[in-house]
Coordinates of C-alpha atoms and ligand atoms in Angstrom, one line a residue:
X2 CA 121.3 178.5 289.3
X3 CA 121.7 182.0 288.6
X4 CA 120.0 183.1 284.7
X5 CA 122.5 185.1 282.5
X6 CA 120.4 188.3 280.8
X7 CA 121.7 190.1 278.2
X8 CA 120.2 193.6 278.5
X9 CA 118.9 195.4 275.9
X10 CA 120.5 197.9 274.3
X11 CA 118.4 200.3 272.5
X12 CA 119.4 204.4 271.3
X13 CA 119.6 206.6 274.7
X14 CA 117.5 209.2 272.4
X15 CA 114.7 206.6 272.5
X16 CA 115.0 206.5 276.1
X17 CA 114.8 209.9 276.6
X18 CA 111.7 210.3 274.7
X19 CA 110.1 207.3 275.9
X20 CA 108.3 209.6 278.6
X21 CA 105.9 210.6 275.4
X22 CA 107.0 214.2 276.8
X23 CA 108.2 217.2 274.9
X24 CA 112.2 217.4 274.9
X25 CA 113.8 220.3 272.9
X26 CA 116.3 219.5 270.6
X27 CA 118.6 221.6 272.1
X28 CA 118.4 219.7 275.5
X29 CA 118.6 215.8 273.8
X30 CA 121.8 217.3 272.1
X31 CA 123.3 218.4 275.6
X32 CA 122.3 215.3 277.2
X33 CA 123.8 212.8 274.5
X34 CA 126.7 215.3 274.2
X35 CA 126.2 215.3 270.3
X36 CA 125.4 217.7 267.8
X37 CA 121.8 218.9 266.8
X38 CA 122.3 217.3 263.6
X39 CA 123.1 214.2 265.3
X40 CA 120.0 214.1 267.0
X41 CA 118.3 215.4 264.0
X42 CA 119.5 212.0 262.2
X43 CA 118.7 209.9 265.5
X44 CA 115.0 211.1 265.2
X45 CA 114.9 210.0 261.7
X46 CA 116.1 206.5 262.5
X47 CA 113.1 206.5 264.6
X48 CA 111.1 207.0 262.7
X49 CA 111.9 205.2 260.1
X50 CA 111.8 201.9 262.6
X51 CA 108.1 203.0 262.6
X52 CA 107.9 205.3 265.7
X53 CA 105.8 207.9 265.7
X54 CA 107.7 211.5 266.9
X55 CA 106.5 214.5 265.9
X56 CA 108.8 217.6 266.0
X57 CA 107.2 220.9 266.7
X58 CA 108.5 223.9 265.3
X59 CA 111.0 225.6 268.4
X60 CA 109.8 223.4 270.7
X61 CA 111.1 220.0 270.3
X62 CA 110.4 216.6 269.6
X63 CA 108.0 214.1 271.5
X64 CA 106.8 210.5 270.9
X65 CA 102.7 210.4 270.1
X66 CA 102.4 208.3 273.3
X67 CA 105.0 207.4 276.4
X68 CA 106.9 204.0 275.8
X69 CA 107.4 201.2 278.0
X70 CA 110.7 199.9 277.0
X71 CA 111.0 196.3 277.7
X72 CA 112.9 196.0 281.5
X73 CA 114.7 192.8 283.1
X74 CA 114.2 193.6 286.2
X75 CA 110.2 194.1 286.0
X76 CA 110.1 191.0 283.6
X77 CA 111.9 189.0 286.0
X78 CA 109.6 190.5 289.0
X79 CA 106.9 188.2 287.1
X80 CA 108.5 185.1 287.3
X81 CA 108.3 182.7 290.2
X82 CA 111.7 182.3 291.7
X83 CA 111.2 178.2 291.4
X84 CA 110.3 178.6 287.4
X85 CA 113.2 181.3 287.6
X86 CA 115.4 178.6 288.4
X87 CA 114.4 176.6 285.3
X88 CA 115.7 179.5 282.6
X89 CA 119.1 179.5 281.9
X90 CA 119.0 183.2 279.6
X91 CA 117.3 185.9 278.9
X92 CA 118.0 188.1 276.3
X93 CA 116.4 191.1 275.2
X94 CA 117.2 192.9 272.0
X95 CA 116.1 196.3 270.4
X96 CA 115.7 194.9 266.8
X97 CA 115.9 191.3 265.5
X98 CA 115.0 189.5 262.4
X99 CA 112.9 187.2 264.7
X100 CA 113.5 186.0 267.9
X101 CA 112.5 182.0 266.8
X102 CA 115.4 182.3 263.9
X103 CA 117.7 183.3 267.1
X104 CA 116.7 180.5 269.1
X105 CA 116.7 178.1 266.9
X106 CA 120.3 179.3 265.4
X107 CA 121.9 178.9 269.1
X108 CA 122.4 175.5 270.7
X109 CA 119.1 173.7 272.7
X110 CA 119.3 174.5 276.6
X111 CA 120.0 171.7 278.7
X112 CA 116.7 169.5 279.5
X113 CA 114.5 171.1 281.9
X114 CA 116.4 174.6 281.6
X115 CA 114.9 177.2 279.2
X116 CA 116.4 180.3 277.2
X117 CA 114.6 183.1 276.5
X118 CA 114.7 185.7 273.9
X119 CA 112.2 188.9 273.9
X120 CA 113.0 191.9 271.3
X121 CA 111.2 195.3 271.2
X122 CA 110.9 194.5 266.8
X123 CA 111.1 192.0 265.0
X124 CA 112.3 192.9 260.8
X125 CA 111.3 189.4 259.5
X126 CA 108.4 188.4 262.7
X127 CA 107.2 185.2 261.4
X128 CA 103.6 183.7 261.5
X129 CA 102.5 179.8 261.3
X130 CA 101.7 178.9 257.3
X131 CA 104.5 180.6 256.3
X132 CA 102.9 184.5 256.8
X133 CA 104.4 187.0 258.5
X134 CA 104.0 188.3 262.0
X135 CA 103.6 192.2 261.7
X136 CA 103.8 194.0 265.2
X137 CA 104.6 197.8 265.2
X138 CA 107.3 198.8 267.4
X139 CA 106.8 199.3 271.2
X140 CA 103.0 197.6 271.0
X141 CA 103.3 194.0 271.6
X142 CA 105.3 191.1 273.2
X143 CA 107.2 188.9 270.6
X144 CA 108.8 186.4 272.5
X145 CA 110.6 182.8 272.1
X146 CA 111.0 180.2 274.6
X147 CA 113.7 176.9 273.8
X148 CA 113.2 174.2 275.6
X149 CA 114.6 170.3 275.5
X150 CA 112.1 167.3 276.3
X151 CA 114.2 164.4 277.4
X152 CA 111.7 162.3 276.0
X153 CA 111.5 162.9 272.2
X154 CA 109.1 164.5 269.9
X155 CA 106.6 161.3 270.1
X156 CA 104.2 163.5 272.9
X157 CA 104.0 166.8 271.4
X158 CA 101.5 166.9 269.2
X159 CA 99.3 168.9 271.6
X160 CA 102.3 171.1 273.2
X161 CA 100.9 173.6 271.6
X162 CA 96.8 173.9 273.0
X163 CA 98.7 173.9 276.4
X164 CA 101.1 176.7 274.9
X165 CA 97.3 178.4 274.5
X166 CA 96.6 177.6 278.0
X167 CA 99.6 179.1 279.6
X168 CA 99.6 182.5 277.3
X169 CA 95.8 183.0 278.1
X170 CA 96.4 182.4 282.1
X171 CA 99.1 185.0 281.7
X172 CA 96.8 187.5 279.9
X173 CA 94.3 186.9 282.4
X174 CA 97.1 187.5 285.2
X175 CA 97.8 191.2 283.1
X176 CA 94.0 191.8 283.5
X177 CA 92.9 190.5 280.3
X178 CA 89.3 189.5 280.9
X179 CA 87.4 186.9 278.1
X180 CA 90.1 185.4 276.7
X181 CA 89.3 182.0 274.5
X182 CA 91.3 180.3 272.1
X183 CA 90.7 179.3 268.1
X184 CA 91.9 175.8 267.9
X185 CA 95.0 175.1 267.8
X186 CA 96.2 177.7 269.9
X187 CA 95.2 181.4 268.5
X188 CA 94.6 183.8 271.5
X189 CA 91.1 185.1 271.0
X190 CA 89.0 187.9 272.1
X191 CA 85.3 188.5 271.1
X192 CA 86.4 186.5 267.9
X193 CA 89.1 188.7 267.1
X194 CA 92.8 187.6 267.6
X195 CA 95.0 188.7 270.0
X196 CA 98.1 186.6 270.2
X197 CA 99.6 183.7 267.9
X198 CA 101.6 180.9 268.5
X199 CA 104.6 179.7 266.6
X200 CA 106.6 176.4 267.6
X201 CA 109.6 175.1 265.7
X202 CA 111.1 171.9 266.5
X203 CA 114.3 170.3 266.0
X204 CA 114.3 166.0 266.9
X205 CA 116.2 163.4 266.1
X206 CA 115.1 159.9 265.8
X207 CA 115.3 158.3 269.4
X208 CA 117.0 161.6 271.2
X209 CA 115.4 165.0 273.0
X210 CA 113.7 167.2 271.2
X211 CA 114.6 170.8 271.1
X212 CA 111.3 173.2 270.7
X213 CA 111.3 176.8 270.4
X214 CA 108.0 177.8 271.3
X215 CA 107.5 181.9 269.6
X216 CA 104.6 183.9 271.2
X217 CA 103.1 187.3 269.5
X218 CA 101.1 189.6 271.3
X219 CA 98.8 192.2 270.6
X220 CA 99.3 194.2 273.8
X221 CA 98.1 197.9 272.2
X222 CA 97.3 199.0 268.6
X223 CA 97.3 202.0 266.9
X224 CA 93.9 202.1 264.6
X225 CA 96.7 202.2 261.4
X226 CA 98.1 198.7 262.9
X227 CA 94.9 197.6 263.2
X228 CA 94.2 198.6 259.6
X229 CA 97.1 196.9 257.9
X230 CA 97.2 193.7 259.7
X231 CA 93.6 193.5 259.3
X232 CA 94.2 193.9 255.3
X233 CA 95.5 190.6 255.6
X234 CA 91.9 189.2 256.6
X235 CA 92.5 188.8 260.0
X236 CA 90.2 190.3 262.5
X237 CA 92.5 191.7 265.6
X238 CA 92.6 192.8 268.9
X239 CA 94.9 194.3 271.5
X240 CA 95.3 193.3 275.4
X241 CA 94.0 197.3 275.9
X242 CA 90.4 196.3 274.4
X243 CA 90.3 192.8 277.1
X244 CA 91.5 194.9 280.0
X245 CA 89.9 198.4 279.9
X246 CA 93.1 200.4 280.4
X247 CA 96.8 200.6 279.2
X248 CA 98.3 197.0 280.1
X249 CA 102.4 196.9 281.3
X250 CA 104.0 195.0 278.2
X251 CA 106.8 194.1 280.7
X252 CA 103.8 192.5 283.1
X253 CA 102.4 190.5 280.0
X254 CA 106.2 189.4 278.4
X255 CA 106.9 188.6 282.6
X256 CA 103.3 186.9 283.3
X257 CA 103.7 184.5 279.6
X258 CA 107.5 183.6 280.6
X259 CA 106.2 182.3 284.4
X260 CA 103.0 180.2 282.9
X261 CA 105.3 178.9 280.4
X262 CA 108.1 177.4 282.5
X263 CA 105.6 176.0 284.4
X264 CA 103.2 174.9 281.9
X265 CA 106.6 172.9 280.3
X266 CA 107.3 171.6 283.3
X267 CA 104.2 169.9 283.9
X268 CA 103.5 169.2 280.3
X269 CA 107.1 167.0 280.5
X270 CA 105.5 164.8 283.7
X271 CA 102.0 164.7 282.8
X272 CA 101.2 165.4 279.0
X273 CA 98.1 167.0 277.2
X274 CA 95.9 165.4 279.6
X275 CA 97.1 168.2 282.6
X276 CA 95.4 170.6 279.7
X277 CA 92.9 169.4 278.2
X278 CA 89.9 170.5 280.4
X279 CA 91.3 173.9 281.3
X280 CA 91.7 173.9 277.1
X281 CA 88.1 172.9 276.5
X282 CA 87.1 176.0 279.2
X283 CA 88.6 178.4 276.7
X284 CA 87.1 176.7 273.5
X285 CA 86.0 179.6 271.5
X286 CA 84.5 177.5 269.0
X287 CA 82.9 174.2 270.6
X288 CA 79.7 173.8 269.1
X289 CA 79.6 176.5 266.7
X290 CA 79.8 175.9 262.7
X291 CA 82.9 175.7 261.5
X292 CA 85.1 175.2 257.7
X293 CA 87.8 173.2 258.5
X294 CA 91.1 173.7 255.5
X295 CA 93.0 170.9 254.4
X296 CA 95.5 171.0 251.9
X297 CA 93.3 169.8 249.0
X298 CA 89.9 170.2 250.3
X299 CA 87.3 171.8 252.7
X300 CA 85.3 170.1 254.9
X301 CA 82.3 171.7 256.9
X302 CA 80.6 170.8 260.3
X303 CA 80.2 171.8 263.8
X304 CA 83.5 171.9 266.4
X305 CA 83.3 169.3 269.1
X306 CA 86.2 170.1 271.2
X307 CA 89.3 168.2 271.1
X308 CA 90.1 164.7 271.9
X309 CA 92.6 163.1 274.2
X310 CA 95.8 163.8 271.6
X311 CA 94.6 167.3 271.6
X312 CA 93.5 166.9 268.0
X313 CA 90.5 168.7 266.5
X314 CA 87.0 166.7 266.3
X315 CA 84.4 167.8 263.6
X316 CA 81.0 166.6 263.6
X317 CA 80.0 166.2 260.0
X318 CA 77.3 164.6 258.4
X319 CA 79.2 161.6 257.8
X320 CA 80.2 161.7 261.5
X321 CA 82.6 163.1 263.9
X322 CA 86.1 163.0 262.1
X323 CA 89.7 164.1 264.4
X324 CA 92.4 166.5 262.3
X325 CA 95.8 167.0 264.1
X326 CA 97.2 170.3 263.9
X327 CA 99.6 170.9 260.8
X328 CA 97.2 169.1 258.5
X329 CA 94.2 171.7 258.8
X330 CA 93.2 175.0 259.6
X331 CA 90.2 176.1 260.6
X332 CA 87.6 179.2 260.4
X333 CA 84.8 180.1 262.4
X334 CA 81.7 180.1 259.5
X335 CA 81.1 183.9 258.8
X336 CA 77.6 185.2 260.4
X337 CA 78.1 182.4 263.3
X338 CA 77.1 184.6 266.4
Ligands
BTN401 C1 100.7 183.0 264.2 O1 99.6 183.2 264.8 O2 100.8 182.9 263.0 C2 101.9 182.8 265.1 C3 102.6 184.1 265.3 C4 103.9 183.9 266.2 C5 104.7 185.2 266.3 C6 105.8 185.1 267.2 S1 106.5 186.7 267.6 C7 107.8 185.9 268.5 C8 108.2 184.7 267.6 N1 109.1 185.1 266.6 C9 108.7 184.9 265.4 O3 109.3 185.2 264.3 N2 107.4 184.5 265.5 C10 107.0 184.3 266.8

């Protein structure tokens, strides 16, 4: 079955300047067949989406790095023609409020047939806990993923470590090296997060259950990115600082799409239990102290890994107690090397 994309459609000033090279503004107005005024005002609504071009006095105007534009084609050169056969759309947009809200707004894919949704910025990217997901334009992957499980919600309390498995195999596959993940499924390097997982779910008692599973990905950042997302108190990193050079975001947004059809697929037959060792390989925090958050209280102890269900296991002094994701959060204890 053949998958429907929707390409994307963004400014054809953007395009031109995407080479990060110096274009007068003399030529961009030829090319577009517009005024220089008009390009004058395109270059402003650049910038005010957050991209950096710099004008230089009777020169021209250039982008402060080249762009990789996000591509069908090289996307789909990611994806294994049997998983390709699994997605039924992919769509990628220039600007969204968040590609989840999309997904989740459009009706569930058939079972075992996916949609996908990637956009080049999000206005209102959203984060688990209610917090926001803040990626500057052109440096990350923010993608969603809906997909129906015949079988219910009852099994999918752990979907999510696997999510963690599938989007760190793809990082490795972009030539991430060290990845690890921060229970329940934060994409970790050297202690410092790269990627986040959102799922949504929509069930109804007794029928499928219709997940959108929404990835963000740190694949390059600016040292001001760094700086305000880090004023929230997260420490961050990029796919660039795992992978010693300049990683395709096409190759990471293709690479996360292929390990998650398949990880869904096998997740559907097999459950957790396909996940759970390759999950406890990439433990960032097994046997280190940590503070686990609960909604009225804070417990401390050291991580042991994850049980069975894919929920958490603290050793405390009063013994090894299991939180499920939703129900806890948890921080690595400050100092902790
Ligand atoms: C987190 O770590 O808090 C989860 C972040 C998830 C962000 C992604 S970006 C694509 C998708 N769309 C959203 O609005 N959020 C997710």
């Amino acid at each position: 079955m053949a998958v429907s994309i929707t390409g994307l459609d963004p400014p054809l000033l953007l395009v031109l300047l995407a080479d990060g090279r110096l274009h007068s503004g003399e030529a961009l107005a030829k090319e577009l067949d517009v005024s220089r005024a008009a390009v004058w005002k395109g270059i402003e609504r650049l910038r005010g989406l957050g991209l950096p071009v710099s004008a230089l006095a009777r020169q021209g105007y250039r982008l402060a790095n080249p762009l990789e534009l996000l591509d069908a084609q090289r996307i789909r050169a990611e994806i294994d023609p049997r998983h390709l056969q699994q997605l039924r759309g992919l769509e990628l947009l220039f600007e969204v409020d968040s590609t989840n809200t999309r997904l989740l707004d459009r009706s569930a894919p058939p079972a075992g047939r996916a949609d996908a949704c990637l956009s080049e910025l999000q206005h209102a990217g959203r984060g688990r806990r209610g917090r926001r997901w803040i990626a500057p334009f052109g440096a990350g992957v923010a993608l969603s993923l809906s997909w129906t499980f015949r079988d219910g919600a009852s099994t999918l309390a752990a979907l999510s470590l696997a999510v963690g498995v599938a989007v760190a195999r793809a990082l490795g596959r972009a030539g991430a090296q060290g990845m690890t993940l921060k229970w329940p499924n934060d994409i970790w390097f050297e202690s410092r997060k790269i990627g986040g997982v959102l799922i949504e779910l929509r069930a109804e008692a007794g029928g499928p259950a219709h997940v959108v599973i929404g990835v963000g990905i740190n694949v390059t950042l600016t040292a001001e990115a760094r700086r305000e997302i880090e004023s929230s108190g997260v420490a961050v990193a990029a796919v660039a600082d795992a992978s010693g050079g300049l990683p395709s975001r096409n190759l990471v947004a293709g690479a996360i799409l292929d390990e998650l059809l398949s990880m869904l697929a096998q997740f559907e037959r097999d459950g957790f239990g396909a996940f759970r060792d390759p999950w406890t390989a990439l433990d960032a925090l097994s046997g280190r102290p940590v503070q686990v958050l609960l909604a009225e209280k804070c417990l401390y102890g050291t991580a042991r890994g994850v049980d069975r269900d894919g929920a958490l296991l603290l050793e405390t002094a009063s013994g090894v107690q299991r939180f499920v994701s939703g129900e806890a959060s948890l921080r690595l204890i400050e100092g902790d090397t």
